[in-house]
mmCIF file of C-alpha atoms in Angstrom:
data_model
loop_
_atom_site.group_PDB
_atom_site.id
_atom_site.type_symbol
_atom_site.label_atom_id
_atom_site.label_comp_id
_atom_site.label_asym_id
_atom_site.label_seq_id
_atom_site.Cartn_x
_atom_site.Cartn_y
_atom_site.Cartn_z
ATOM 1 C CA MET A 276 -35.338 131.045 188.392
ATOM 2 C CA PRO A 277 -33.624 127.733 187.480
ATOM 3 C CA ASP A 278 -30.311 129.628 187.352
ATOM 4 C CA SER A 279 -30.971 130.952 190.863
ATOM 5 C CA ASN A 280 -31.752 127.435 192.054
ATOM 6 C CA ASN A 281 -28.470 126.173 190.594
ATOM 7 C CA LEU A 282 -26.643 128.985 192.358
ATOM 8 C CA ILE A 283 -28.262 128.161 195.691
ATOM 9 C CA SER A 284 -27.468 124.463 195.230
ATOM 10 C CA ALA A 285 -23.812 125.305 194.652
ATOM 11 C CA VAL A 286 -23.727 127.490 197.766
ATOM 12 C CA LYS A 287 -25.387 124.776 199.877
ATOM 13 C CA LYS A 288 -22.653 122.330 198.914
ATOM 14 C CA PHE A 289 -19.927 124.447 200.508
ATOM 15 C CA TYR A 290 -21.907 126.384 203.100
ATOM 16 C CA ASN A 291 -20.634 124.469 206.102
ATOM 17 C CA SER A 292 -16.985 124.470 205.026
ATOM 18 C CA GLY A 293 -16.147 127.038 207.698
ATOM 19 C CA ASP A 294 -15.895 130.158 205.553
ATOM 20 C CA GLU A 295 -17.431 133.316 207.028
ATOM 21 C CA TYR A 296 -17.863 135.479 203.934
ATOM 22 C CA LEU A 297 -19.486 134.751 200.600
ATOM 23 C CA ILE A 298 -18.536 137.194 197.836
ATOM 24 C CA PRO A 299 -20.248 136.517 194.484
ATOM 25 C CA VAL A 300 -18.019 137.240 191.491
ATOM 26 C CA GLY A 301 -19.327 137.379 187.939
ATOM 27 C CA ILE A 302 -22.890 136.638 189.082
ATOM 28 C CA ASN A 303 -25.748 138.450 187.351
ATOM 29 C CA LYS A 304 -27.207 140.962 189.790
ATOM 30 C CA ASP A 305 -30.682 139.527 189.137
ATOM 31 C CA LYS A 306 -29.577 136.402 191.022
ATOM 32 C CA ILE A 307 -28.332 138.245 194.101
ATOM 33 C CA PRO A 308 -31.738 138.679 195.833
ATOM 34 C CA ALA A 309 -32.311 134.911 195.930
ATOM 35 C CA LEU A 310 -28.785 134.354 197.218
ATOM 36 C CA SER A 311 -29.211 137.042 199.871
ATOM 37 C CA ASN A 312 -32.506 135.543 201.007
ATOM 38 C CA TYR A 313 -30.901 132.108 201.287
ATOM 39 C CA ILE A 314 -28.101 133.457 203.491
ATOM 40 C CA GLU A 315 -30.716 135.284 205.557
ATOM 41 C CA ALA A 316 -32.551 132.026 206.205
ATOM 42 C CA GLN A 317 -29.361 130.347 207.481
ATOM 43 C CA ASN A 318 -28.689 133.209 209.927
ATOM 44 C CA THR A 319 -24.956 132.503 209.902
ATOM 45 C CA GLY A 320 -22.333 133.758 207.507
ATOM 46 C CA ILE A 321 -22.361 137.101 205.707
ATOM 47 C CA LEU A 322 -22.939 137.806 202.026
ATOM 48 C CA LEU A 323 -20.789 140.684 200.745
ATOM 49 C CA VAL A 324 -22.014 142.253 197.515
ATOM 50 C CA ASP A 325 -20.320 144.882 195.347
ATOM 51 C CA VAL A 326 -23.085 146.909 193.678
ATOM 52 C CA ASP A 327 -23.045 149.244 190.694
ATOM 53 C CA ASN A 328 -25.904 151.358 192.010
ATOM 54 C CA ILE A 329 -27.347 151.932 195.458
ATOM 55 C CA SER A 330 -30.782 151.019 194.107
ATOM 56 C CA ASP A 331 -29.557 147.502 193.243
ATOM 57 C CA THR A 332 -30.104 146.458 196.860
ATOM 58 C CA ALA A 333 -33.813 147.378 196.942
ATOM 59 C CA PRO A 334 -35.113 143.767 196.613
ATOM 60 C CA TYR A 335 -33.171 142.641 199.695
ATOM 61 C CA ALA A 336 -32.592 145.939 201.499
ATOM 62 C CA SER A 337 -33.766 144.708 204.912
ATOM 63 C CA ASN A 338 -31.578 141.605 205.078
ATOM 64 C CA GLU A 339 -29.421 141.442 208.183
ATOM 65 C CA ASN A 340 -26.807 139.054 206.819
ATOM 66 C CA THR A 341 -25.980 140.894 203.583
ATOM 67 C CA ALA A 342 -23.589 143.842 203.336
ATOM 68 C CA ALA A 343 -23.303 145.955 200.189
ATOM 69 C CA PHE A 344 -20.274 147.903 198.991
ATOM 70 C CA LYS A 345 -19.783 150.607 196.383
ATOM 71 C CA THR A 346 -16.764 152.752 195.643
ATOM 72 C CA ASN A 347 -15.021 154.515 192.791
ATOM 73 C CA THR A 348 -14.004 152.761 189.563
ATOM 74 C CA ASP A 349 -11.973 153.600 186.488
ATOM 75 C CA ASN A 350 -10.372 151.786 183.565
ATOM 76 C CA THR A 351 -7.994 149.880 185.834
ATOM 77 C CA HIS A 352 -9.990 149.623 189.078
ATOM 78 C CA ALA A 353 -13.129 147.521 189.460
ATOM 79 C CA ASN A 354 -15.507 147.803 192.401
ATOM 80 C CA VAL A 355 -13.825 145.289 194.702
ATOM 81 C CA LEU A 356 -14.378 147.069 198.005
ATOM 82 C CA SER A 357 -15.900 144.005 199.678
ATOM 83 C CA SER A 358 -12.839 141.793 199.228
ATOM 84 C CA GLY A 359 -10.540 144.752 199.881
ATOM 85 C CA SER A 360 -12.267 145.407 203.202
ATOM 86 C CA VAL A 361 -11.995 141.763 204.232
ATOM 87 C CA GLY A 362 -8.328 141.787 203.289
ATOM 88 C CA GLY A 363 -7.792 144.881 205.412
ATOM 89 C CA VAL A 364 -8.837 143.081 208.602
ATOM 90 C CA SER A 365 -8.051 139.458 207.724
ATOM 91 C CA ALA A 366 -5.071 139.235 210.087
ATOM 92 C CA LEU A 367 -7.073 140.466 213.084
ATOM 93 C CA PRO A 368 -9.004 138.152 215.445
ATOM 94 C CA ILE A 369 -12.789 138.386 215.508
ATOM 95 C CA GLY A 370 -13.821 140.852 218.194
ATOM 96 C CA SER A 371 -10.737 143.046 217.869
ATOM 97 C CA PHE A 372 -11.820 145.190 214.928
ATOM 98 C CA ASP A 373 -14.650 147.377 213.728
ATOM 99 C CA LEU A 374 -14.798 147.618 209.937
ATOM 100 C CA ALA A 375 -15.723 151.302 210.053
ATOM 101 C CA ASN A 376 -12.684 153.566 209.617
ATOM 102 C CA THR A 377 -10.543 150.756 208.200
ATOM 103 C CA SER A 378 -7.886 152.371 206.021
ATOM 104 C CA GLY A 379 -4.881 151.399 203.927
ATOM 105 C CA LEU A 380 -6.730 148.912 201.726
ATOM 106 C CA ASN A 381 -5.038 147.171 198.830
ATOM 107 C CA SER A 382 -4.245 149.433 195.879
ATOM 108 C CA SER A 383 -6.820 147.523 193.814
ATOM 109 C CA VAL A 384 -9.506 149.442 195.752
ATOM 110 C CA LEU A 385 -10.015 152.981 194.469
ATOM 111 C CA PRO A 386 -11.454 155.454 197.008
ATOM 112 C CA GLN A 387 -14.109 157.971 196.076
ATOM 113 C CA ASP A 388 -12.486 160.984 194.439
ATOM 114 C CA GLN A 389 -10.851 163.097 197.137
ATOM 115 C CA LEU A 390 -11.933 166.396 195.591
ATOM 116 C CA SER A 391 -15.297 165.734 193.974
ATOM 117 C CA PHE A 392 -16.872 163.410 196.586
ATOM 118 C CA GLN A 393 -18.298 165.795 199.169
ATOM 119 C CA GLN A 394 -19.760 165.026 202.591
ATOM 120 C CA ASP A 395 -23.349 165.441 201.382
ATOM 121 C CA GLN A 396 -22.727 162.748 198.778
ATOM 122 C CA LEU A 397 -22.144 160.285 201.595
ATOM 123 C CA THR A 398 -25.750 160.687 202.770
ATOM 124 C CA PRO A 399 -27.363 158.254 200.273
ATOM 125 C CA TYR A 400 -24.821 155.612 201.270
ATOM 126 C CA THR A 401 -25.478 156.155 204.963
ATOM 127 C CA GLU A 402 -29.252 156.159 204.550
ATOM 128 C CA SER A 403 -29.170 152.914 202.549
ATOM 129 C CA ASN A 404 -26.487 151.260 204.710
ATOM 130 C CA ILE A 405 -24.155 150.907 201.739
ATOM 131 C CA ASN A 406 -20.473 150.744 202.639
ATOM 132 C CA THR A 407 -18.060 152.941 200.718
ATOM 133 C CA TYR A 408 -14.428 154.070 200.782
ATOM 134 C CA TYR A 409 -13.851 157.804 200.844
ATOM 135 C CA TYR A 410 -11.450 160.435 202.112
ATOM 136 C CA ALA A 411 -11.957 161.839 205.606
ATOM 137 C CA GLN A 412 -9.408 164.360 206.831
ATOM 138 C CA GLY A 413 -7.146 163.321 203.970
ATOM 139 C CA MET A 414 -7.268 159.601 204.793
ATOM 140 C CA PRO A 415 -9.270 156.982 202.858
ATOM 141 C CA ILE A 416 -11.578 155.071 205.214
ATOM 142 C CA VAL A 417 -14.350 152.488 205.004
ATOM 143 C CA ARG A 418 -17.752 153.628 206.256
ATOM 144 C CA ASP A 419 -19.893 152.488 208.009
ATOM 145 C CA GLY A 420 -19.175 148.789 208.486
ATOM 146 C CA LYS A 421 -22.862 147.818 208.410
ATOM 147 C CA THR A 422 -25.100 145.277 206.750
ATOM 148 C CA LEU A 423 -28.159 146.390 204.791
ATOM 149 C CA SER A 424 -30.377 146.163 207.869
ATOM 150 C CA GLY A 425 -28.133 148.623 209.705
ATOM 151 C CA ASP A 426 -26.531 145.979 211.916
ATOM 152 C CA TYR A 427 -22.796 146.239 212.470
ATOM 153 C CA ILE A 428 -20.746 143.651 210.627
ATOM 154 C CA ASP A 429 -18.413 143.070 213.578
ATOM 155 C CA MET A 430 -21.378 142.172 215.813
ATOM 156 C CA LEU A 431 -22.548 139.535 213.340
ATOM 157 C CA LEU A 432 -19.012 138.193 213.104
ATOM 158 C CA GLY A 433 -19.080 137.813 216.881
ATOM 159 C CA ARG A 434 -22.370 135.933 216.658
ATOM 160 C CA ASP A 435 -20.943 133.550 214.085
ATOM 161 C CA PHE A 436 -17.760 133.108 216.120
ATOM 162 C CA VAL A 437 -19.848 131.909 219.056
ATOM 163 C CA ILE A 438 -21.978 129.564 216.939
ATOM 164 C CA LYS A 439 -19.102 127.946 215.058
ATOM 165 C CA HIS A 440 -16.660 127.664 217.929
ATOM 166 C CA SER A 441 -19.309 126.436 220.382
ATOM 167 C CA ASN A 442 -20.154 123.557 218.059
ATOM 168 C CA LYS A 443 -16.454 122.837 217.646
ATOM 169 C CA GLU A 444 -15.836 122.867 221.408
ATOM 170 C CA LEU A 445 -18.731 120.495 222.065
ATOM 171 C CA THR A 446 -17.393 118.102 219.446
ATOM 172 C CA LYS A 447 -13.888 118.257 220.961
ATOM 173 C CA ILE A 448 -15.296 117.472 224.409
ATOM 174 C CA MET A 449 -17.209 114.468 223.102
ATOM 175 C CA VAL A 450 -14.169 113.163 221.243
ATOM 176 C CA LYS A 451 -11.823 113.688 224.195
ATOM 177 C CA ASN A 452 -14.059 111.986 226.780
ATOM 178 C CA PRO A 453 -14.811 108.258 226.386
ATOM 179 C CA LYS A 454 -18.280 108.858 227.844
ATOM 180 C CA ILE A 455 -20.134 111.938 229.069
ATOM 181 C CA SER A 456 -22.561 111.189 231.873
ATOM 182 C CA TYR A 457 -26.128 112.488 231.530
ATOM 183 C CA ASP A 458 -26.034 114.282 234.880
ATOM 184 C CA ILE A 459 -24.843 117.553 236.380
ATOM 185 C CA THR A 460 -21.199 116.565 235.860
ATOM 186 C CA GLY A 461 -21.566 115.869 232.157
ATOM 187 C CA ILE A 462 -23.840 118.851 231.587
ATOM 188 C CA ASN A 463 -21.413 121.215 233.308
ATOM 189 C CA LEU A 464 -18.618 119.836 231.146
ATOM 190 C CA LEU A 465 -20.545 120.838 228.030
ATOM 191 C CA LYS A 466 -21.403 124.202 229.554
ATOM 192 C CA SER A 467 -17.749 124.922 230.273
ATOM 193 C CA GLY A 468 -16.927 124.336 226.617
ATOM 194 C CA VAL A 469 -19.357 127.033 225.504
ATOM 195 C CA GLU A 470 -18.156 129.387 228.241
ATOM 196 C CA SER A 471 -14.593 129.009 226.979
ATOM 197 C CA VAL A 472 -15.720 130.368 223.601
ATOM 198 C CA PHE A 473 -17.157 133.495 225.207
ATOM 199 C CA ASP A 474 -14.029 133.919 227.315
ATOM 200 C CA GLN A 475 -11.943 133.899 224.138
ATOM 201 C CA LEU A 476 -14.232 136.368 222.378
ATOM 202 C CA TYR A 477 -14.042 138.581 225.467
ATOM 203 C CA ARG A 478 -10.247 138.491 225.377
ATOM 204 C CA ASN A 479 -10.446 139.441 221.700
ATOM 205 C CA GLY A 480 -12.549 142.484 222.576
ATOM 206 C CA GLY A 481 -15.898 141.258 221.282
ATOM 207 C CA VAL A 482 -17.866 140.864 224.544
ATOM 208 C CA GLY A 483 -18.919 143.778 226.727
ATOM 209 C CA GLU A 484 -18.372 144.080 230.464
ATOM 210 C CA LYS A 485 -20.789 144.157 233.372
ATOM 211 C CA ALA A 486 -20.595 146.871 236.011
ATOM 212 C CA ASN A 487 -18.389 144.546 238.077
ATOM 213 C CA GLY A 488 -15.845 144.241 235.261
ATOM 214 C CA LYS A 489 -16.799 140.662 234.371
ATOM 215 C CA PRO A 490 -17.610 139.655 230.789
ATOM 216 C CA ASP A 491 -21.277 140.255 230.009
ATOM 217 C CA TYR A 492 -22.485 136.842 228.867
ATOM 218 C CA LEU A 493 -24.645 134.074 230.264
ATOM 219 C CA VAL A 494 -24.543 130.396 229.334
ATOM 220 C CA THR A 495 -27.494 128.408 230.662
ATOM 221 C CA ALA A 496 -27.495 124.617 231.007
ATOM 222 C CA LEU A 497 -30.810 123.061 232.018
ATOM 223 C CA PRO A 498 -30.768 120.007 234.323
ATOM 224 C CA ARG A 499 -31.566 116.487 233.145
ATOM 225 C CA GLU A 500 -35.052 116.570 234.670
ATOM 226 C CA ASP A 501 -36.001 119.396 232.286
ATOM 227 C CA MET A 502 -35.149 117.297 229.234
ATOM 228 C CA LYS A 503 -37.673 115.258 227.261
ATOM 229 C CA ASP A 504 -37.590 111.519 227.917
ATOM 230 C CA VAL A 505 -37.209 110.819 224.208
ATOM 231 C CA ASP A 506 -34.074 112.980 224.058
ATOM 232 C CA VAL A 507 -32.592 111.332 227.140
ATOM 233 C CA SER A 508 -33.259 107.876 225.688
ATOM 234 C CA GLN A 509 -31.567 108.911 222.444
ATOM 235 C CA ARG A 510 -28.627 110.479 224.317
ATOM 236 C CA ILE A 511 -29.365 113.990 223.084
ATOM 237 C CA TYR A 512 -28.973 117.048 225.298
ATOM 238 C CA ARG A 513 -30.836 120.172 224.195
ATOM 239 C CA GLY A 514 -30.472 122.296 227.319
ATOM 240 C CA LEU A 515 -27.684 124.693 226.351
ATOM 241 C CA SER A 516 -28.422 128.327 225.501
ATOM 242 C CA TRP A 517 -26.536 131.613 225.623
ATOM 243 C CA LYS A 518 -26.880 135.350 225.427
ATOM 244 C CA TYR A 519 -24.322 138.132 225.565
ATOM 245 C CA HIS A 520 -23.819 141.851 225.142
ATOM 246 C CA PRO A 521 -21.353 142.694 222.360
ATOM 247 C CA ALA A 522 -18.628 145.169 223.217
ATOM 248 C CA ASP A 523 -19.488 148.712 222.185
ATOM 249 C CA ALA A 524 -17.227 150.752 219.913
ATOM 250 C CA ILE A 525 -16.722 154.376 218.867
ATOM 251 C CA ASP A 526 -16.949 155.145 215.148
ATOM 252 C CA ASP A 527 -17.357 158.934 215.360
ATOM 253 C CA ALA A 528 -16.192 161.614 217.784
ATOM 254 C CA TYR A 529 -17.238 165.243 218.054
ATOM 255 C CA ILE A 530 -15.419 168.066 219.795
ATOM 256 C CA SER A 531 -16.799 171.172 221.425
ATOM 257 C CA GLY A 532 -14.725 173.979 222.845
ATOM 258 C CA GLU A 533 -14.503 177.645 223.659
ATOM 259 C CA ILE A 534 -11.878 180.313 224.025
ATOM 260 C CA ASP A 535 -11.755 181.653 227.569
ATOM 261 C CA LEU A 536 -10.775 185.325 227.309
#
């Protein structure tokens, strides 16, 4: 346990550096559950773990903020699917990609054998929400782009985009303005900063649309009279909140047809 504590202490030191992914390298798999649970408690950032066996994830199998990866290996290829997957989408803005069906990964990532890995062998991966890299219709693809809880990685990336960029926008507003009044004008200024983050994520493709074609998000800013006196006296505003519907995506498509004679 002391080793796990040292690992967590090291992660804490750099946790707020702005990085989105944490990929442990050379860490004993016995330490991964504690690390996964720590990331889960933060509820931001995603732990990406390359596992030797599907059963390795059992101690933390329900964690929303941990994604596990397993693919083929040989004498010259290690299981580096997690970093390979990140590299495959690293140039794309958050909201514009869905990790499922990502192809063309770096040659350091070895897909499951094209001949011996059959469709039924994918089932244990799917049931355990383990990501792998296998051939579909002759093309190597990542499936299914999920964390261990079954949540889609791109949705969690959208969540983290909102959290990080909202905090950044609020800081920029406070730096830019010599003084922000504690009234509807100042509150709306802060609200507009958060709304700008959602507008950007919408332009990226990460926010769904309402029936009227508008982005499906809501930023709420409570008035001054709803704030606690102690917060007002200390110049703290706690009235901002948000919710949004992530943009949906298609990962699979099925065809039906008939011959009309």
